[in-house]
Amino acid sequence: MNRDLITLGIETSCDDTAVALLRGENEILSDLTLSQTAAHSPFGGVLPELASRKHQEAIIPLIREALSGAGLSPRDAGLIAVTAGPGLMGSLLVGVMTAKALSQGWNVPLIGVNHLEGHMFANVLAHPDLKPPFLCLVVSGGHTEMISARANRDYVLLGSTRDDAAGEAYDKAAKLLGLGYPGGPAIERSAAGGDGGAFAFPIGMKGTKEVEFSFSGVKTSLRTLVERMKANGDEIPVADICASFQRAVTEALLSKASLAVRKTGVRKIALSGGVAANTALREGLTELGDANGWEVFLPPKSYCTDNALMIAAAGYAAYSAGERSDLSLAPDPDWSAWRES
Ligand code: KG4
Ligand code: ZN
């Protein structure tokens, strides 16, 4: 393990173009993210074709900016880590092709990183003491998965969502309420002024004996409620609906966190992915941990949503474990880093 190695991280799996420079395991030299939210929000979600075009425009200038901002030149980079999946094909292609070209041109080793393993590494960045075995609840716009990290880079999937991901549910609920995209932060803001007990939305998979999730029920229930109120000419109590929705989603996640701890006996749990920025979820997991004697790890909010630091950190760990990618590296929109238990 070379602790002075500088890793260039590149992340373009969805709608954020992100570049980071990391020295060793967790010394941050640069962390840049160019959000495409303004371009996509009129459409209420991410338009894949638009996303790849925007990445294409942004990626090289952003890499230049990261290097110059850190006072570095290409010859200082010792490793290039790039998200190779899962994600949108057109978006992933921009990052992967750029990384391959730079790896060849600069004569620097290349490593393809799994985006969700990257999300897990947002925790390692902030808490270098976090070592397996631990559990990690990955909650993003595309995934809701409970992972058991058994050993370094050995991950078992304990369970996932049967339908929508938690972030997707937030985004769809926000769209139904006319709150814009991305939905999670908008719902959280509105929920702050509402009563979480106002509406009893269903809690997906509550009481089942499996670590599994479902968020389509709560979404449908919210839609039915809003449609009924609109048909009756009622004023929509947006803040109360948001607070109640957030409570139902959070409870569903927390109840399965408890189940995963009971099933595995592992009393160390980390949170990651965009929804990990949600304060109700962070506080709920912290309280559960305090009450039950678990260690809880939360990444700083800024590392929860997509960023390239987490990709650089995961890439550095893989490289230190002896992994390498070659120029045959290709994006895999469905890549899973987990094995089934
Ligand atoms: O991890 P991420 O940035 O991108 C994916 O890999 O999907 O996650 C984005 C998701 C979106 O669905 C967004 O609505 C949700 O994370 N999100 C939140 C919050 N911030 C972002 N959900 C709830 N509360 C938040 N504060
Ligand atoms: Zn993500």
mmCIF file of C-alpha atoms and ligand atoms in Angstrom:
data_model
loop_
_atom_site.group_PDB
_atom_site.id
_atom_site.type_symbol
_atom_site.label_atom_id
_atom_site.label_comp_id
_atom_site.label_asym_id
_atom_site.label_seq_id
_atom_site.Cartn_x
_atom_site.Cartn_y
_atom_site.Cartn_z
ATOM 1 C CA MET A 1 0.000 0.000 0.000
ATOM 2 C CA ASN A 2 1.551 3.295 -1.137
ATOM 3 C CA ARG A 3 0.217 5.940 1.243
ATOM 4 C CA ASP A 4 1.424 8.799 -0.975
ATOM 5 C CA LEU A 5 -0.250 7.504 -4.121
ATOM 6 C CA ILE A 6 -2.525 10.112 -5.692
ATOM 7 C CA THR A 7 -5.731 8.694 -7.151
ATOM 8 C CA LEU A 8 -7.757 10.574 -9.730
ATOM 9 C CA GLY A 9 -11.412 9.579 -9.208
ATOM 10 C CA ILE A 10 -13.964 10.006 -12.004
ATOM 11 C CA GLU A 11 -17.713 9.573 -11.529
ATOM 12 C CA THR A 12 -20.268 9.975 -14.336
ATOM 13 C CA SER A 13 -22.787 7.210 -13.651
ATOM 14 C CA CYS A 14 -25.908 9.368 -13.571
ATOM 15 C CA ASP A 15 -26.394 13.143 -13.685
ATOM 16 C CA ASP A 16 -23.422 14.513 -11.745
ATOM 17 C CA THR A 17 -20.015 14.946 -13.357
ATOM 18 C CA ALA A 18 -17.524 14.510 -10.528
ATOM 19 C CA VAL A 19 -13.733 14.488 -10.281
ATOM 20 C CA ALA A 20 -11.594 14.089 -7.173
ATOM 21 C CA LEU A 21 -7.964 13.738 -6.194
ATOM 22 C CA LEU A 22 -7.167 11.661 -3.146
ATOM 23 C CA ARG A 23 -3.757 11.037 -1.561
ATOM 24 C CA GLY A 24 -3.502 7.624 0.082
ATOM 25 C CA GLU A 25 -6.626 6.395 1.827
ATOM 26 C CA ASN A 26 -8.306 9.633 2.817
ATOM 27 C CA GLU A 27 -6.334 12.840 2.260
ATOM 28 C CA ILE A 28 -8.576 15.007 0.094
ATOM 29 C CA LEU A 29 -6.726 17.119 -2.474
ATOM 30 C CA SER A 30 -9.679 17.991 -4.685
ATOM 31 C CA ASP A 31 -13.404 17.268 -4.743
ATOM 32 C CA LEU A 32 -15.392 18.777 -7.614
ATOM 33 C CA THR A 33 -18.957 17.994 -8.637
ATOM 34 C CA LEU A 34 -20.789 19.635 -11.488
ATOM 35 C CA SER A 35 -24.477 19.071 -10.950
ATOM 36 C CA GLN A 36 -26.824 18.738 -13.920
ATOM 37 C CA THR A 37 -29.912 19.188 -11.761
ATOM 38 C CA ALA A 38 -30.936 22.485 -13.365
ATOM 39 C CA ALA A 39 -30.839 20.915 -16.831
ATOM 40 C CA HIS A 40 -32.940 17.885 -15.847
ATOM 41 C CA SER A 41 -35.397 19.376 -13.371
ATOM 42 C CA PRO A 42 -37.825 20.729 -16.025
ATOM 43 C CA PHE A 43 -38.325 17.070 -17.035
ATOM 44 C CA GLY A 44 -38.947 15.847 -13.465
ATOM 45 C CA GLY A 45 -36.132 13.293 -13.666
ATOM 46 C CA VAL A 46 -32.891 12.460 -15.434
ATOM 47 C CA LEU A 47 -32.912 12.397 -19.246
ATOM 48 C CA PRO A 48 -30.161 9.886 -20.149
ATOM 49 C CA GLU A 49 -29.275 11.420 -23.526
ATOM 50 C CA LEU A 50 -28.964 14.893 -22.018
ATOM 51 C CA ALA A 51 -26.900 13.512 -19.119
ATOM 52 C CA SER A 52 -24.282 11.949 -21.396
ATOM 53 C CA ARG A 53 -24.006 15.103 -23.506
ATOM 54 C CA LYS A 54 -23.458 17.218 -20.404
ATOM 55 C CA HIS A 55 -20.811 14.802 -19.067
ATOM 56 C CA GLN A 56 -19.071 14.979 -22.413
ATOM 57 C CA GLU A 57 -18.848 18.776 -22.219
ATOM 58 C CA ALA A 58 -17.791 18.864 -18.586
ATOM 59 C CA ILE A 59 -15.371 16.045 -17.973
ATOM 60 C CA ILE A 60 -12.048 17.270 -19.397
ATOM 61 C CA PRO A 61 -12.368 20.864 -18.096
ATOM 62 C CA LEU A 62 -13.277 19.470 -14.659
ATOM 63 C CA ILE A 63 -10.206 17.199 -14.579
ATOM 64 C CA ARG A 64 -8.033 20.168 -15.587
ATOM 65 C CA GLU A 65 -9.623 22.287 -12.853
ATOM 66 C CA ALA A 66 -9.083 19.598 -10.211
ATOM 67 C CA LEU A 67 -5.403 19.225 -11.085
ATOM 68 C CA SER A 68 -4.676 22.940 -11.290
ATOM 69 C CA GLY A 69 -6.695 23.707 -8.147
ATOM 70 C CA ALA A 70 -4.603 21.160 -6.238
ATOM 71 C CA GLY A 71 -1.366 22.496 -7.754
ATOM 72 C CA LEU A 72 -0.746 19.168 -9.481
ATOM 73 C CA SER A 73 0.050 18.016 -12.989
ATOM 74 C CA PRO A 74 -0.951 14.792 -14.744
ATOM 75 C CA ARG A 75 2.386 13.235 -13.881
ATOM 76 C CA ASP A 76 1.474 13.379 -10.184
ATOM 77 C CA ALA A 77 -1.452 10.970 -10.636
ATOM 78 C CA GLY A 78 -0.531 7.411 -9.675
ATOM 79 C CA LEU A 79 -3.888 5.766 -10.315
ATOM 80 C CA ILE A 80 -7.108 6.495 -12.213
ATOM 81 C CA ALA A 81 -10.298 5.140 -10.627
ATOM 82 C CA VAL A 82 -13.512 5.379 -12.626
ATOM 83 C CA THR A 83 -17.086 4.290 -12.044
ATOM 84 C CA ALA A 84 -17.786 1.440 -14.480
ATOM 85 C CA GLY A 85 -21.328 0.590 -13.275
ATOM 86 C CA PRO A 86 -24.085 0.365 -12.316
ATOM 87 C CA GLY A 87 -25.637 3.425 -13.933
ATOM 88 C CA LEU A 88 -26.771 4.879 -17.246
ATOM 89 C CA MET A 89 -24.831 3.451 -20.192
ATOM 90 C CA GLY A 90 -24.346 6.760 -22.006
ATOM 91 C CA SER A 91 -23.190 8.464 -18.814
ATOM 92 C CA LEU A 92 -20.854 5.663 -17.746
ATOM 93 C CA LEU A 93 -19.289 5.563 -21.208
ATOM 94 C CA VAL A 94 -18.060 9.148 -20.938
ATOM 95 C CA GLY A 95 -16.213 8.490 -17.674
ATOM 96 C CA VAL A 96 -14.836 5.102 -18.666
ATOM 97 C CA MET A 97 -13.608 6.190 -22.102
ATOM 98 C CA THR A 98 -12.012 9.304 -20.625
ATOM 99 C CA ALA A 99 -10.301 7.251 -17.910
ATOM 100 C CA LYS A 100 -9.021 4.703 -20.420
ATOM 101 C CA ALA A 101 -7.636 7.407 -22.693
ATOM 102 C CA LEU A 102 -5.907 9.201 -19.812
ATOM 103 C CA SER A 103 -4.537 5.942 -18.406
ATOM 104 C CA GLN A 104 -3.002 5.177 -21.790
ATOM 105 C CA GLY A 105 -1.795 8.739 -22.454
ATOM 106 C CA TRP A 106 -0.329 9.295 -18.974
ATOM 107 C CA ASN A 107 0.866 5.707 -18.535
ATOM 108 C CA VAL A 108 -0.973 5.420 -15.225
ATOM 109 C CA PRO A 109 -2.768 2.278 -13.931
ATOM 110 C CA LEU A 110 -6.536 2.087 -14.233
ATOM 111 C CA ILE A 111 -9.188 0.623 -11.979
ATOM 112 C CA GLY A 112 -12.920 0.278 -12.661
ATOM 113 C CA VAL A 113 -15.002 0.902 -9.550
ATOM 114 C CA ASN A 114 -18.496 -0.269 -8.700
ATOM 115 C CA HIS A 115 -20.624 2.788 -7.927
ATOM 116 C CA LEU A 116 -22.336 1.182 -4.918
ATOM 117 C CA GLU A 117 -19.064 -0.023 -3.451
ATOM 118 C CA GLY A 118 -18.041 3.608 -3.906
ATOM 119 C CA HIS A 119 -21.021 4.740 -1.830
ATOM 120 C CA MET A 120 -19.881 2.371 0.934
ATOM 121 C CA PHE A 121 -16.426 3.924 0.818
ATOM 122 C CA ALA A 122 -17.899 7.333 1.642
ATOM 123 C CA ASN A 123 -17.985 5.859 5.149
ATOM 124 C CA VAL A 124 -14.401 4.654 5.047
ATOM 125 C CA LEU A 125 -13.250 8.117 3.938
ATOM 126 C CA ALA A 126 -14.825 9.689 6.995
ATOM 127 C CA HIS A 127 -14.109 6.838 9.421
ATOM 128 C CA PRO A 128 -10.826 5.070 8.586
ATOM 129 C CA ASP A 129 -11.431 2.920 11.688
ATOM 130 C CA LEU A 130 -14.429 1.260 9.989
ATOM 131 C CA LYS A 131 -13.261 -2.280 9.231
ATOM 132 C CA PRO A 132 -15.268 -5.433 8.374
ATOM 133 C CA PRO A 133 -17.313 -7.136 9.565
ATOM 134 C CA PHE A 134 -20.001 -4.469 9.295
ATOM 135 C CA LEU A 135 -23.408 -3.992 7.729
ATOM 136 C CA CYS A 136 -24.110 -1.243 5.234
ATOM 137 C CA LEU A 137 -27.515 0.022 4.183
ATOM 138 C CA VAL A 138 -27.108 1.488 0.703
ATOM 139 C CA VAL A 139 -30.009 3.783 -0.105
ATOM 140 C CA SER A 140 -29.756 5.712 -3.356
ATOM 141 C CA GLY A 141 -31.910 6.788 -6.266
ATOM 142 C CA GLY A 142 -31.551 3.414 -7.977
ATOM 143 C CA HIS A 143 -30.806 0.981 -5.150
ATOM 144 C CA THR A 144 -31.930 -0.035 -1.678
ATOM 145 C CA GLU A 145 -29.717 -2.845 -0.469
ATOM 146 C CA MET A 146 -28.519 -4.246 2.845
ATOM 147 C CA ILE A 147 -24.956 -5.436 2.537
ATOM 148 C CA SER A 148 -22.897 -7.509 4.903
ATOM 149 C CA ALA A 149 -19.211 -6.599 4.506
ATOM 150 C CA ARG A 150 -17.663 -9.850 5.756
ATOM 151 C CA ALA A 151 -14.037 -9.040 5.016
ATOM 152 C CA ASN A 152 -12.152 -6.524 2.912
ATOM 153 C CA ARG A 153 -13.871 -6.398 -0.487
ATOM 154 C CA ASP A 154 -16.074 -9.393 0.357
ATOM 155 C CA TYR A 155 -19.691 -8.287 0.317
ATOM 156 C CA VAL A 156 -22.847 -10.359 0.704
ATOM 157 C CA LEU A 157 -26.249 -9.031 -0.330
ATOM 158 C CA LEU A 158 -28.654 -9.666 2.555
ATOM 159 C CA GLY A 159 -31.652 -8.173 0.789
ATOM 160 C CA SER A 160 -32.908 -5.450 -1.490
ATOM 161 C CA THR A 161 -36.058 -3.712 -2.685
ATOM 162 C CA ARG A 162 -38.804 -5.619 -4.465
ATOM 163 C CA ASP A 163 -39.831 -2.555 -6.456
ATOM 164 C CA ASP A 164 -38.815 1.111 -6.139
ATOM 165 C CA ALA A 165 -35.610 2.248 -4.471
ATOM 166 C CA ALA A 166 -36.009 4.547 -1.459
ATOM 167 C CA GLY A 167 -34.615 7.569 -3.339
ATOM 168 C CA GLU A 168 -36.834 6.773 -6.310
ATOM 169 C CA ALA A 169 -39.845 6.778 -3.960
ATOM 170 C CA TYR A 170 -38.819 10.212 -2.670
ATOM 171 C CA ASP A 171 -38.427 11.468 -6.235
ATOM 172 C CA LYS A 172 -41.806 10.092 -7.361
ATOM 173 C CA ALA A 173 -43.587 11.440 -4.273
ATOM 174 C CA ALA A 174 -42.079 14.885 -4.826
ATOM 175 C CA LYS A 175 -43.202 14.824 -8.454
ATOM 176 C CA LEU A 176 -46.766 13.954 -7.387
ATOM 177 C CA LEU A 177 -46.705 16.878 -4.968
ATOM 178 C CA GLY A 178 -45.175 19.242 -7.526
ATOM 179 C CA LEU A 179 -42.019 19.744 -5.456
ATOM 180 C CA GLY A 180 -39.483 19.260 -8.253
ATOM 181 C CA TYR A 181 -36.400 17.098 -8.724
ATOM 182 C CA PRO A 182 -34.468 15.706 -6.861
ATOM 183 C CA GLY A 183 -37.304 14.838 -4.536
ATOM 184 C CA GLY A 184 -35.500 13.755 -1.368
ATOM 185 C CA PRO A 185 -34.164 17.148 -0.291
ATOM 186 C CA ALA A 186 -37.460 18.859 -1.303
ATOM 187 C CA ILE A 187 -39.559 16.417 0.741
ATOM 188 C CA GLU A 188 -37.194 16.700 3.702
ATOM 189 C CA ARG A 189 -37.443 20.515 3.649
ATOM 190 C CA SER A 190 -41.222 20.454 3.475
ATOM 191 C CA ALA A 191 -41.487 17.688 6.120
ATOM 192 C CA ALA A 192 -39.673 19.914 8.614
ATOM 193 C CA GLY A 193 -42.853 21.999 8.939
ATOM 194 C CA GLY A 194 -45.285 19.066 9.034
ATOM 195 C CA ASP A 195 -46.738 16.420 11.331
ATOM 196 C CA GLY A 196 -45.393 12.921 10.665
ATOM 197 C CA GLY A 197 -48.392 11.401 12.400
ATOM 198 C CA ALA A 198 -50.944 13.149 10.185
ATOM 199 C CA PHE A 199 -51.328 10.284 7.685
ATOM 200 C CA ALA A 200 -50.753 6.576 8.272
ATOM 201 C CA PHE A 201 -48.939 5.517 5.105
ATOM 202 C CA PRO A 202 -48.124 1.807 4.745
ATOM 203 C CA ILE A 203 -44.697 0.657 5.902
ATOM 204 C CA GLY A 204 -43.358 -1.652 3.206
ATOM 205 C CA MET A 205 -42.548 -5.257 4.208
ATOM 206 C CA LYS A 206 -43.133 -4.483 7.868
ATOM 207 C CA GLY A 207 -43.117 -7.661 9.925
ATOM 208 C CA THR A 208 -41.780 -9.975 7.216
ATOM 209 C CA LYS A 209 -38.913 -12.208 8.276
ATOM 210 C CA GLU A 210 -36.677 -11.265 5.368
ATOM 211 C CA VAL A 211 -34.409 -8.283 4.899
ATOM 212 C CA GLU A 212 -36.420 -6.883 2.004
ATOM 213 C CA PHE A 213 -37.927 -3.542 1.127
ATOM 214 C CA SER A 214 -40.876 -2.207 -0.832
ATOM 215 C CA PHE A 215 -41.792 1.396 -1.487
ATOM 216 C CA SER A 216 -44.431 1.135 -4.199
ATOM 217 C CA GLY A 217 -47.236 0.828 -1.605
ATOM 218 C CA VAL A 218 -46.414 4.074 0.156
ATOM 219 C CA LYS A 219 -46.088 5.858 -3.185
ATOM 220 C CA THR A 220 -49.460 4.546 -4.432
ATOM 221 C CA SER A 221 -51.096 5.433 -1.143
ATOM 222 C CA LEU A 222 -49.750 8.982 -1.396
ATOM 223 C CA ARG A 223 -50.978 9.295 -4.972
ATOM 224 C CA THR A 224 -54.457 8.040 -4.059
ATOM 225 C CA LEU A 225 -54.642 10.489 -1.150
ATOM 226 C CA VAL A 226 -53.580 13.477 -3.267
ATOM 227 C CA GLU A 227 -55.951 12.545 -6.107
ATOM 228 C CA ARG A 228 -58.863 12.171 -3.685
ATOM 229 C CA MET A 229 -58.145 15.509 -2.037
ATOM 230 C CA LYS A 230 -57.834 17.229 -5.422
ATOM 231 C CA ALA A 231 -61.126 15.689 -6.591
ATOM 232 C CA ASN A 232 -62.797 16.997 -3.407
ATOM 233 C CA GLY A 233 -61.316 20.444 -3.952
ATOM 234 C CA ASP A 234 -59.420 20.191 -0.637
ATOM 235 C CA GLU A 235 -56.254 22.138 -0.046
ATOM 236 C CA ILE A 236 -53.306 19.680 -0.097
ATOM 237 C CA PRO A 237 -51.494 19.650 3.284
ATOM 238 C CA VAL A 238 -48.102 19.231 1.617
ATOM 239 C CA ALA A 239 -45.945 19.521 4.758
ATOM 240 C CA ASP A 240 -47.990 16.927 6.679
ATOM 241 C CA ILE A 241 -47.973 14.557 3.703
ATOM 242 C CA CYS A 242 -44.195 14.929 3.323
ATOM 243 C CA ALA A 243 -43.578 14.372 7.050
ATOM 244 C CA SER A 244 -45.826 11.290 7.095
ATOM 245 C CA PHE A 245 -44.256 9.915 3.922
ATOM 246 C CA GLN A 246 -40.750 10.451 5.283
ATOM 247 C CA ARG A 247 -41.737 8.727 8.517
ATOM 248 C CA ALA A 248 -43.080 5.659 6.667
ATOM 249 C CA VAL A 249 -39.985 5.326 4.447
ATOM 250 C CA THR A 250 -37.648 5.826 7.404
ATOM 251 C CA GLU A 251 -39.472 3.281 9.549
ATOM 252 C CA ALA A 252 -39.331 0.706 6.770
ATOM 253 C CA LEU A 253 -35.556 1.181 6.485
ATOM 254 C CA LEU A 254 -34.932 1.141 10.231
ATOM 255 C CA SER A 255 -37.022 -1.956 10.908
ATOM 256 C CA LYS A 256 -34.966 -3.900 8.368
ATOM 257 C CA ALA A 257 -31.744 -2.506 9.807
ATOM 258 C CA SER A 258 -32.782 -4.043 13.138
ATOM 259 C CA LEU A 259 -33.649 -7.317 11.433
ATOM 260 C CA ALA A 260 -30.273 -7.433 9.657
ATOM 261 C CA VAL A 261 -28.435 -6.929 12.946
ATOM 262 C CA ARG A 262 -30.526 -9.671 14.599
ATOM 263 C CA LYS A 263 -29.967 -12.072 11.709
ATOM 264 C CA THR A 264 -26.231 -11.590 11.405
ATOM 265 C CA GLY A 265 -25.218 -10.711 14.965
ATOM 266 C CA VAL A 266 -23.086 -7.906 13.452
ATOM 267 C CA ARG A 267 -23.562 -4.836 15.633
ATOM 268 C CA LYS A 268 -21.794 -2.342 13.419
ATOM 269 C CA ILE A 269 -23.837 -0.594 10.746
ATOM 270 C CA ALA A 270 -23.046 2.098 8.184
ATOM 271 C CA LEU A 271 -25.368 4.127 5.986
ATOM 272 C CA SER A 272 -24.647 5.264 2.454
ATOM 273 C CA GLY A 273 -26.138 6.614 -0.785
ATOM 274 C CA GLY A 274 -28.081 9.806 -1.470
ATOM 275 C CA VAL A 275 -30.902 9.026 0.984
ATOM 276 C CA ALA A 276 -28.273 8.730 3.739
ATOM 277 C CA ALA A 277 -28.268 12.552 3.658
ATOM 278 C CA ASN A 278 -31.782 12.469 5.146
ATOM 279 C CA THR A 279 -31.717 13.786 8.703
ATOM 280 C CA ALA A 280 -34.690 11.727 9.920
ATOM 281 C CA LEU A 281 -32.965 8.536 8.750
ATOM 282 C CA ARG A 282 -29.597 9.546 10.212
ATOM 283 C CA GLU A 283 -31.127 10.442 13.558
ATOM 284 C CA GLY A 284 -33.338 7.355 13.578
ATOM 285 C CA LEU A 285 -30.417 5.010 12.967
ATOM 286 C CA THR A 286 -28.284 6.803 15.544
ATOM 287 C CA GLU A 287 -31.059 6.470 18.161
ATOM 288 C CA LEU A 288 -31.542 2.783 17.340
ATOM 289 C CA GLY A 289 -27.820 2.222 17.678
ATOM 290 C CA ASP A 290 -27.658 4.060 21.003
ATOM 291 C CA ALA A 291 -30.634 2.113 22.350
ATOM 292 C CA ASN A 292 -29.241 -1.269 21.270
ATOM 293 C CA GLY A 293 -25.512 -0.832 21.671
ATOM 294 C CA TRP A 294 -24.613 -0.859 17.966
ATOM 295 C CA GLU A 295 -21.876 1.231 16.434
ATOM 296 C CA VAL A 296 -23.386 3.491 13.764
ATOM 297 C CA PHE A 297 -21.325 5.068 10.979
ATOM 298 C CA LEU A 298 -22.666 7.972 8.927
ATOM 299 C CA PRO A 299 -20.785 9.663 6.119
ATOM 300 C CA PRO A 300 -20.853 13.479 6.131
ATOM 301 C CA LYS A 301 -23.904 14.607 4.170
ATOM 302 C CA SER A 302 -21.742 15.985 1.370
ATOM 303 C CA TYR A 303 -20.353 12.476 0.657
ATOM 304 C CA CYS A 304 -23.766 10.780 0.606
ATOM 305 C CA THR A 305 -24.890 11.889 -2.836
ATOM 306 C CA ASP A 306 -22.798 11.050 -5.878
ATOM 307 C CA ASN A 307 -19.210 12.253 -5.738
ATOM 308 C CA ALA A 308 -15.830 11.155 -7.058
ATOM 309 C CA LEU A 309 -13.994 11.039 -3.727
ATOM 310 C CA MET A 310 -15.817 7.854 -2.805
ATOM 311 C CA ILE A 311 -14.831 6.370 -6.178
ATOM 312 C CA ALA A 312 -11.185 7.335 -5.650
ATOM 313 C CA ALA A 313 -11.278 5.798 -2.143
ATOM 314 C CA ALA A 314 -12.813 2.528 -3.354
ATOM 315 C CA GLY A 315 -10.391 2.436 -6.304
ATOM 316 C CA TYR A 316 -7.406 2.954 -4.025
ATOM 317 C CA ALA A 317 -8.549 0.093 -1.778
ATOM 318 C CA ALA A 318 -9.008 -2.245 -4.744
ATOM 319 C CA TYR A 319 -5.638 -1.254 -6.205
ATOM 320 C CA SER A 320 -3.946 -1.769 -2.831
ATOM 321 C CA ALA A 321 -5.498 -5.256 -2.766
ATOM 322 C CA GLY A 322 -3.781 -5.981 -6.083
ATOM 323 C CA GLU A 323 -6.638 -5.398 -8.502
ATOM 324 C CA ARG A 324 -6.099 -3.770 -11.882
ATOM 325 C CA SER A 325 -8.282 -3.038 -14.909
ATOM 326 C CA ASP A 326 -6.944 -3.034 -18.426
ATOM 327 C CA LEU A 327 -8.059 -1.296 -21.580
ATOM 328 C CA SER A 328 -10.802 -3.878 -22.057
ATOM 329 C CA LEU A 329 -12.652 -2.186 -19.173
ATOM 330 C CA ALA A 330 -16.228 -1.586 -20.339
ATOM 331 C CA PRO A 331 -19.164 0.035 -18.559
ATOM 332 C CA ASP A 332 -21.692 -2.408 -17.121
ATOM 333 C CA PRO A 333 -24.999 -0.659 -16.352
ATOM 334 C CA ASP A 334 -26.119 -3.629 -14.180
ATOM 335 C CA TRP A 335 -22.859 -4.473 -12.418
ATOM 336 C CA SER A 336 -23.329 -5.887 -8.923
ATOM 337 C CA ALA A 337 -20.445 -5.928 -6.464
ATOM 338 C CA TRP A 338 -22.263 -8.196 -4.034
ATOM 339 C CA ARG A 339 -22.523 -11.953 -3.896
ATOM 340 C CA GLU A 340 -25.681 -13.712 -2.818
ATOM 341 C CA SER A 341 -25.545 -15.207 0.685
HETATM 342 O O1 KG4 B 1 -26.652 8.263 -4.487
HETATM 343 P P1 KG4 B 1 -27.322 9.314 -5.281
HETATM 344 O O2 KG4 B 1 -26.742 10.698 -5.299
HETATM 345 O O3 KG4 B 1 -27.489 8.872 -6.759
HETATM 346 C C1 KG4 B 1 -27.717 7.543 -7.119
HETATM 347 O O4 KG4 B 1 -26.732 6.769 -7.163
HETATM 348 O O5 KG4 B 1 -28.904 7.216 -7.300
HETATM 349 O O6 KG4 B 1 -28.824 9.359 -4.723
HETATM 350 C C2 KG4 B 1 -29.765 10.240 -5.238
HETATM 351 C C3 KG4 B 1 -31.070 9.984 -4.518
HETATM 352 C C4 KG4 B 1 -32.248 10.749 -5.129
HETATM 353 O O7 KG4 B 1 -33.316 9.849 -5.293
HETATM 354 C C5 KG4 B 1 -32.538 11.811 -4.078
HETATM 355 O O8 KG4 B 1 -33.904 12.200 -4.043
HETATM 356 C C6 KG4 B 1 -32.131 11.119 -2.799
HETATM 357 O O9 KG4 B 1 -30.963 10.391 -3.144
HETATM 358 N N1 KG4 B 1 -31.788 12.087 -1.737
HETATM 359 C C7 KG4 B 1 -32.492 12.182 -0.581
HETATM 360 C C8 KG4 B 1 -31.911 13.274 0.131
HETATM 361 N N2 KG4 B 1 -30.876 13.777 -0.612
HETATM 362 C C9 KG4 B 1 -30.829 13.024 -1.753
HETATM 363 N N3 KG4 B 1 -33.532 11.481 -0.110
HETATM 364 C C10 KG4 B 1 -34.028 11.838 1.092
HETATM 365 N N4 KG4 B 1 -33.542 12.880 1.833
HETATM 366 C C11 KG4 B 1 -32.493 13.612 1.386
HETATM 367 N N5 KG4 B 1 -32.012 14.619 2.094
HETATM 368 ZN ZN ZN B 2 -25.135 7.059 -6.304
#
